[in-house]
XYZ file of C-alpha atoms in Angstrom:
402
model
C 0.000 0.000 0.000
C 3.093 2.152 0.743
C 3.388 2.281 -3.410
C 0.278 3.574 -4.169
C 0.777 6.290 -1.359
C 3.551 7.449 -2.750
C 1.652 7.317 -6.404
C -0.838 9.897 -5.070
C 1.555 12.166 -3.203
C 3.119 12.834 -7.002
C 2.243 15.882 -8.420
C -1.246 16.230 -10.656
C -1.447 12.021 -10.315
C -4.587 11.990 -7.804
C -6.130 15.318 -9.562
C -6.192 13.439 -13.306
C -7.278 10.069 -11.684
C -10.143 11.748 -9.609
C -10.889 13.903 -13.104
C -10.999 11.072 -15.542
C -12.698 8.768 -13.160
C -16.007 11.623 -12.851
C -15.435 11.954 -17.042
C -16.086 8.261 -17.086
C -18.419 7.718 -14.219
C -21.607 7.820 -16.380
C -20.446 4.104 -17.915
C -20.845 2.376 -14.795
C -24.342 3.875 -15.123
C -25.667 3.793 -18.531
C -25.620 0.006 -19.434
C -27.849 -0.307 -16.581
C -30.227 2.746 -17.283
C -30.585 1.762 -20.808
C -31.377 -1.780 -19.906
C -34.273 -0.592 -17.374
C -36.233 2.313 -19.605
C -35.636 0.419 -22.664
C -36.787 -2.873 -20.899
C -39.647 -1.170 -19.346
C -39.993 1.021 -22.494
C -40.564 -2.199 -25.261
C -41.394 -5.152 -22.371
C -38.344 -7.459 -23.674
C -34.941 -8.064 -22.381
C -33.658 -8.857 -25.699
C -35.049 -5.916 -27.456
C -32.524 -3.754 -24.551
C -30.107 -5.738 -25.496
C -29.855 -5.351 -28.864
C -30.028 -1.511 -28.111
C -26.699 -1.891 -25.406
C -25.269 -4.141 -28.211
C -25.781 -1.736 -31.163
C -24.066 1.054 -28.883
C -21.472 -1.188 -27.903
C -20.795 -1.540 -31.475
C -20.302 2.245 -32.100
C -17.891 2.381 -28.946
C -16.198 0.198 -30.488
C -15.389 1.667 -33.570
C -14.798 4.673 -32.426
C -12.265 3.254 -29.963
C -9.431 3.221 -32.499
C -10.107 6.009 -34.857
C -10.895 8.886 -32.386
C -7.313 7.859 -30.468
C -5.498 8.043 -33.391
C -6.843 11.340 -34.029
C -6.216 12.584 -30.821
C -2.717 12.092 -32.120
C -3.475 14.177 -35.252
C -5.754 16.863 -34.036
C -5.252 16.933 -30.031
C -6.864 15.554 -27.517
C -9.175 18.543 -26.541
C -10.353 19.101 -29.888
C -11.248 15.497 -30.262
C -12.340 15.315 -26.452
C -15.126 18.244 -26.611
C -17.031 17.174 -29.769
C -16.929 13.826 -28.893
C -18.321 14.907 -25.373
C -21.455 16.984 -26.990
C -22.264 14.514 -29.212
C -22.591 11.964 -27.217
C -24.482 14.098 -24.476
C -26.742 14.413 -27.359
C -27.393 10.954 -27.900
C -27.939 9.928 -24.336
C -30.513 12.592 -23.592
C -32.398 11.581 -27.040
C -32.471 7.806 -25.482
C -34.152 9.096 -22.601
C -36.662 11.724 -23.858
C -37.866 10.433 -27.378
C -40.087 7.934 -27.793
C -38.812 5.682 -30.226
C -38.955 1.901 -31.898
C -36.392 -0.378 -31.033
C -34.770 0.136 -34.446
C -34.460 3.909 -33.692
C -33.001 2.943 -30.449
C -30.256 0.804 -31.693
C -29.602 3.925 -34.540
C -29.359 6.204 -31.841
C -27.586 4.047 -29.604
C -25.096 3.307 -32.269
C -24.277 6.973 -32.772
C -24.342 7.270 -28.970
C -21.089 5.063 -28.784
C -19.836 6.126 -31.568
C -19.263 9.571 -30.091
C -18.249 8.004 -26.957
C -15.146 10.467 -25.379
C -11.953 8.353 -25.401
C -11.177 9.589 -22.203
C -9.765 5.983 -21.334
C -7.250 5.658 -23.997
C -6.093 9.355 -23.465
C -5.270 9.128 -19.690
C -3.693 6.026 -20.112
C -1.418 7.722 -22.821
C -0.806 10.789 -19.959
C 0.242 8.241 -17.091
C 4.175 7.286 -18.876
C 4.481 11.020 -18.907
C 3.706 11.699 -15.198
C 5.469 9.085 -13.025
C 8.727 7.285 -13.494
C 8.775 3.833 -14.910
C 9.309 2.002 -11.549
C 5.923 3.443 -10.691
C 3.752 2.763 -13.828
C 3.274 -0.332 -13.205
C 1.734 -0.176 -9.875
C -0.190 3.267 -11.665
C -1.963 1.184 -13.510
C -2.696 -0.644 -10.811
C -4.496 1.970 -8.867
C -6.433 3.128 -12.113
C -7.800 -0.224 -12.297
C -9.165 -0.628 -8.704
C -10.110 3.228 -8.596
C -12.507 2.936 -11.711
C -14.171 0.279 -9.648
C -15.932 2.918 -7.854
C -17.429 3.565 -11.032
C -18.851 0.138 -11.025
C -19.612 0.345 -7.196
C -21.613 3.511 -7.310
C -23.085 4.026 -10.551
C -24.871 1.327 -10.467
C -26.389 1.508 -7.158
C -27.318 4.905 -7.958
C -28.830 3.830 -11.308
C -30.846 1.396 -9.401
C -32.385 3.516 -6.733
C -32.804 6.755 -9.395
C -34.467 4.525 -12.071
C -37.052 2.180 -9.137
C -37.823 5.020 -7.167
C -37.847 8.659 -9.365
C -37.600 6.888 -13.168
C -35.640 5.337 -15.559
C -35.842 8.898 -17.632
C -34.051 10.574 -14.728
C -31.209 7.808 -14.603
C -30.518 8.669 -18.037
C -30.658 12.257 -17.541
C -28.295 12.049 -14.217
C -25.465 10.195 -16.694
C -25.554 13.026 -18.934
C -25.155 15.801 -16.270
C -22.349 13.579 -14.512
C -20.497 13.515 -18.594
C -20.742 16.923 -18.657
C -19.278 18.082 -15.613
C -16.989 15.195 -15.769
C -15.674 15.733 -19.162
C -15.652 19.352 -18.339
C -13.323 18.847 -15.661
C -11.236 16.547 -17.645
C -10.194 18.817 -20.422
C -9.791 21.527 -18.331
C -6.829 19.483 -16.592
C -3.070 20.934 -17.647
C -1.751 17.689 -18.209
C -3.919 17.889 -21.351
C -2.040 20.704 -22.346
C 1.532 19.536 -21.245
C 1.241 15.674 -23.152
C 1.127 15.822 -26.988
C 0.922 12.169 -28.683
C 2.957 12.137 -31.326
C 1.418 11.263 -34.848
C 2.295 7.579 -35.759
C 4.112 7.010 -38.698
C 2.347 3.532 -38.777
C -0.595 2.790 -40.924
C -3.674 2.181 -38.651
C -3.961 -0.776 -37.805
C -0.609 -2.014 -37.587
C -0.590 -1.838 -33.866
C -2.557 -4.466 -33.672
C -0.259 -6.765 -35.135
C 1.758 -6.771 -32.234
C 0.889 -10.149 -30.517
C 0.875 -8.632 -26.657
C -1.906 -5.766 -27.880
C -3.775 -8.656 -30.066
C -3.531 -10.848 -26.898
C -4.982 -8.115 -24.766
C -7.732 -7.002 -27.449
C -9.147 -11.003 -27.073
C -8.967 -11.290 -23.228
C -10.304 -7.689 -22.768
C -13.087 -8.844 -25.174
C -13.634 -12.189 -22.603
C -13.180 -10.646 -19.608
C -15.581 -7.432 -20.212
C -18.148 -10.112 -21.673
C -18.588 -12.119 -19.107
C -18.973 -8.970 -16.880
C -21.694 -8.056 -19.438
C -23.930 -11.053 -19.038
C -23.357 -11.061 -15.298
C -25.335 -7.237 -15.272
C -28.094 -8.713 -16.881
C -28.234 -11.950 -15.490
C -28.343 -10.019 -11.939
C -31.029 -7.219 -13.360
C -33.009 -10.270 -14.493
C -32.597 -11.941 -11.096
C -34.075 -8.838 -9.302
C -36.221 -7.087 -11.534
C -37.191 -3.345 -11.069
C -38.957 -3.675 -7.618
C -35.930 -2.958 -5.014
C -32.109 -2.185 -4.929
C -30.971 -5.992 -4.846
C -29.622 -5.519 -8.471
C -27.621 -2.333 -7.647
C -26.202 -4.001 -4.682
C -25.172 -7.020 -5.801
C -23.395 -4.804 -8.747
C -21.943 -3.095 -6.182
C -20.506 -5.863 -4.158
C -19.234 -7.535 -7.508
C -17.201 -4.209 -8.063
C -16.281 -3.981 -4.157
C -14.527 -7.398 -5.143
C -12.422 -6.157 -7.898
C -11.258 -3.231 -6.213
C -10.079 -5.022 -3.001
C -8.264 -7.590 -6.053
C -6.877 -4.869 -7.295
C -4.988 -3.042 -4.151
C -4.631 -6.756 -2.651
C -3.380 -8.499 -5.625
C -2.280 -5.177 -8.029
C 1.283 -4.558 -7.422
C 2.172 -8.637 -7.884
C 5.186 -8.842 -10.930
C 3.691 -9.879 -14.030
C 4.857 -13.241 -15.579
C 3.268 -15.013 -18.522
C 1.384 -17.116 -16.348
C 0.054 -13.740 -14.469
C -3.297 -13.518 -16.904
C -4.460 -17.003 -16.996
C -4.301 -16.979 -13.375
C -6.223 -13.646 -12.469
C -8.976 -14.551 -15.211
C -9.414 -18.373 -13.568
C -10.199 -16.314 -10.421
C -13.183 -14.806 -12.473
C -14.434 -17.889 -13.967
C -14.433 -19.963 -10.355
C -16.488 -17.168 -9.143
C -18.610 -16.633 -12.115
C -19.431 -20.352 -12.310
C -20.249 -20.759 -8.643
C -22.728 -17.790 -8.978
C -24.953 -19.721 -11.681
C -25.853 -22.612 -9.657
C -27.570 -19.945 -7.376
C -29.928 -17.288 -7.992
C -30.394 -16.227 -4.754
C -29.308 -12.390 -3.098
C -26.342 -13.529 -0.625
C -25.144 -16.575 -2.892
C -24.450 -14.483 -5.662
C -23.385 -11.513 -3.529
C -20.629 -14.113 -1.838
C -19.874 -15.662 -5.444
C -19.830 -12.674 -7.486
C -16.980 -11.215 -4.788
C -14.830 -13.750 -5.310
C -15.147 -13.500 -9.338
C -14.505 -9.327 -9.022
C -11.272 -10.184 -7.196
C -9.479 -10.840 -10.784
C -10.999 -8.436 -13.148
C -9.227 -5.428 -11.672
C -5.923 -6.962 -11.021
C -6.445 -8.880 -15.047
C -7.301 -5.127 -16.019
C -3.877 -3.751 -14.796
C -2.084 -6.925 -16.309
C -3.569 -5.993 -19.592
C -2.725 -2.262 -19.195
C 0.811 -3.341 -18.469
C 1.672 -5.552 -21.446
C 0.278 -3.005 -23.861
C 2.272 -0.220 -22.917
C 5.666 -1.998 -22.462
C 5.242 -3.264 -26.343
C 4.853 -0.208 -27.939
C 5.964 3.127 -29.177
C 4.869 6.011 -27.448
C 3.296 7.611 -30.595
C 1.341 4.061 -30.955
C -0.128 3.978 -26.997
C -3.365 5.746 -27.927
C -4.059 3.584 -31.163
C -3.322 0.577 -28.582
C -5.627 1.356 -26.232
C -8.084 1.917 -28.252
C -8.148 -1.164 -29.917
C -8.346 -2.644 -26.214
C -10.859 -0.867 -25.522
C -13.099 -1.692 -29.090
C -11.952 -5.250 -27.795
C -14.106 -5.043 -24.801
C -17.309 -3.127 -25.780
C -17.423 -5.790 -28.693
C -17.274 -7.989 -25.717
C -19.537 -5.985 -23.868
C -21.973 -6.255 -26.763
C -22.380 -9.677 -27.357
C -21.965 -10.588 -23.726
C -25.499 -8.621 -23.561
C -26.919 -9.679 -26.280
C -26.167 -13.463 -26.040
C -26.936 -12.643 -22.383
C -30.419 -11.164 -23.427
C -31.707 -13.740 -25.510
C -30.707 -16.456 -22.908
C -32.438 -14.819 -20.422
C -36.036 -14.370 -22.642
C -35.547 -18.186 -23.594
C -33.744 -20.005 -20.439
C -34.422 -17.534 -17.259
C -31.942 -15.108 -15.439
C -29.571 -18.295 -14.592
C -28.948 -18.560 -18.409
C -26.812 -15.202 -18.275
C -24.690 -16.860 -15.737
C -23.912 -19.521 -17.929
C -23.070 -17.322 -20.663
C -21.115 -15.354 -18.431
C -18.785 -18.341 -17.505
C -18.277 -19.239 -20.858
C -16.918 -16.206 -21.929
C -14.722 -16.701 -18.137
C -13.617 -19.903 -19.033
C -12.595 -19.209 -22.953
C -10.650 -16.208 -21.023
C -8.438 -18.371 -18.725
C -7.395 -20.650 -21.535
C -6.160 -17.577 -24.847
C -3.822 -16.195 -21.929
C -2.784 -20.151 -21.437
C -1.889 -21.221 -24.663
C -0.980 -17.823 -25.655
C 1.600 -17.511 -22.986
C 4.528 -17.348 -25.223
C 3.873 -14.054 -26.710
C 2.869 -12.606 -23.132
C 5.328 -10.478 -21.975
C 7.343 -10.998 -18.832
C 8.019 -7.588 -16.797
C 9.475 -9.204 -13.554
C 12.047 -6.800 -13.269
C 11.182 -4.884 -15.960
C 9.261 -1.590 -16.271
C 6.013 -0.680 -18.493
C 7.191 2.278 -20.105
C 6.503 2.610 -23.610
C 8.834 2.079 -26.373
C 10.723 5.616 -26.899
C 9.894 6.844 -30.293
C 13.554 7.475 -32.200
C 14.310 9.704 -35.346
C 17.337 10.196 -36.880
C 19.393 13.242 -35.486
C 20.571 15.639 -38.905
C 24.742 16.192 -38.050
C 26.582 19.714 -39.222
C 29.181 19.241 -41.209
C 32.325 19.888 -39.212
């Protein structure tokens, strides 16, 4: 714990962690509020989630292209349209009445204009703290952001059963706003400039450490996916069992993450903290009952943040500097396409098969996680005793005649 002390006593470190966590805070709310007014709204689980999945899709391409351009065109340029458009989109979900198909259009533009807030911090972070620290940085980003998943959900929950799912909604949006305000108003916006990669896009992905995180990001997120329905589906819209059960999940994860965080990363060190997930994400689906999952679902958030910081790690110790944004992006279109079909797939099971369906689903995805970081352990990086620091970019230096 003495590490991440010292993390926060660094200048501007706790400022842009508190700043991009309120920029971000509405996403641990908006899965959620869609799925209840759209659910309540049309009468089907699988009609809400085809509307999460369509703006899962749009997050998802938007991942990659809008960081790279941040590299092109700045990242407060890129930041503040992509902030008003998708404050836009979110208040249209919640105050026009439309068909499912309009949802999912709107929804899709919605993610598509999704800030990448994510993939711009984690570009800032090499820039702020020496390499001996970035490790256990990324660390403490991981657990912190699960008070995004603690919160927001419970908030969603009581907001949405006791005022209305409208004012959920309309809460996110307020919370982007001053959030994303706050965010691009922060100097270290000002002082970091990504360079523009020479690379064509899409290159970055061909490096097997960022293709290895792009598929177990896509797992991981997936299986968290279905497990927010599955629990939604358990509880219904009468009480705040959902939210808290969320919350507990995500109470999990950030105790893995501080616990468990600052652990050196080997090539066995992502198999490992996704089997943690899958145990507990397979014990909850025998279950569906308010303390069994609670207990269950703990144990399964122990991995994801400490999985999350592995990922994080890998990425930015196997590539340029100019190349981090692109990276993360693709990470992050990695998860939301997770995040997409986890709902979906999660959806249907539940309309066909009952809430425990989701569960199943979600241990799938678990179980397909622990075994791509197995077998694919050979292109996994090991930083024991090595830093994360991105690869320095290089040009030639022009030499005066003497």
């Amino acid at each position: 714990m003495a590490s991440y002390s010292e993390l926060l006593k660094t200048p501007g470190v706790a400022r842009i962690i508190a700043a991009q966590l309120t920029a971000r805070f509405p996403s641990g709310m908006l899965s959620l509020a869609f799925l209840l007014h759209i659910e309540q709204t049309t009468g089907s689980y699988g009609s809400a989630g085809l509307v999460l999945a369509a703006t899962s899709i749009g997050q998802a391409i938007a991942g990659p292209l809008t960081s790279r351009l941040m590299g092109r065109l700045g990242m407060r340029p890129v930041l503040i349209v992509t902030t008003i458009l998708c404050v836009t989109g979110i208040v249209s979900i919640g105050l026009l009445p439309l068909t499912v198909p309009l949802y999912m259009i709107v929804g899709f533009i919605t993610g598509l204009a999704t800030p990448p807030v994510q993939p711009a911090v984690r570009t800032i972070y090499p820039k702020m703290v020496n390499s001996r620290q970035l490790t256990p940085l990324f660390s403490l980003d991981a657990s912190a952001q699960e008070i995004i998943w603690v919160v927001g959900p419970v908030i969603t929950t009581l907001v949405a059963t006791q005022i209305g799912t409208i004012w959920a909604i309309m809460l996110a949006a307020v919370l982007m706003v001053v959030g994303g305000a706050w965010f691009i108003s922060s100097p270290e916006l000002g002082r970091v400039r990504i360079p523009r990669s020479k690379r064509k896009f899409g290159v970055v992905l061909s490096r097997p450490a960022v293709l290895l995180a792009t598929v177990v990001g896509f797992l991981l997120i997936g299986a968290c996916a279905a497990v927010e329905a599955g629990v939604v589906a358990v509880f219904g819209h009468g009480g705040p069992e959902a939210g808290l059960v969320l919350a507990i999940f995500s109470v999990g994860s950030l105790a893995g993450g501080l616990l468990f965080g600052h652990i050196p990363i080997g090539p066995w060190a992502t198999a490992r903290r996704m089997f943690i997930v899958f145990a507990g994400m397979a014990l909850a689906a025998f279950v569906m009952d308010f303390w069994w999952l609670s207990a269950t679902l703990f144990i399964a958030g122990i991995g994801i943040a400490p999985a999350l910081a592995v990922l994080f790690s890998i990425v930015s110790s196997s590539v340029k500097f100019s190349d981090t944004a692109e990276a993360y992006g693709w990470v992050g279109t990695g998860q939301l396409i997770g995040a997409a079909l986890g709902s979906a797939l999660a959806g249907f099971s539940i309309d066909g098969y009952g809430a425990q369906g989701a569960f199943w689903i979600a241990a799938g995805f678990a179980f397909v996680g622990v075994l791509v970081p197995a077998l694919g352990r050979r292109w996994h990086p090991d930083l024991r005793g090595r830093d994360a620091s991105p690869i320095p970019d290089t040009e030639p230096v022009p030499m005066q005649p003497s």
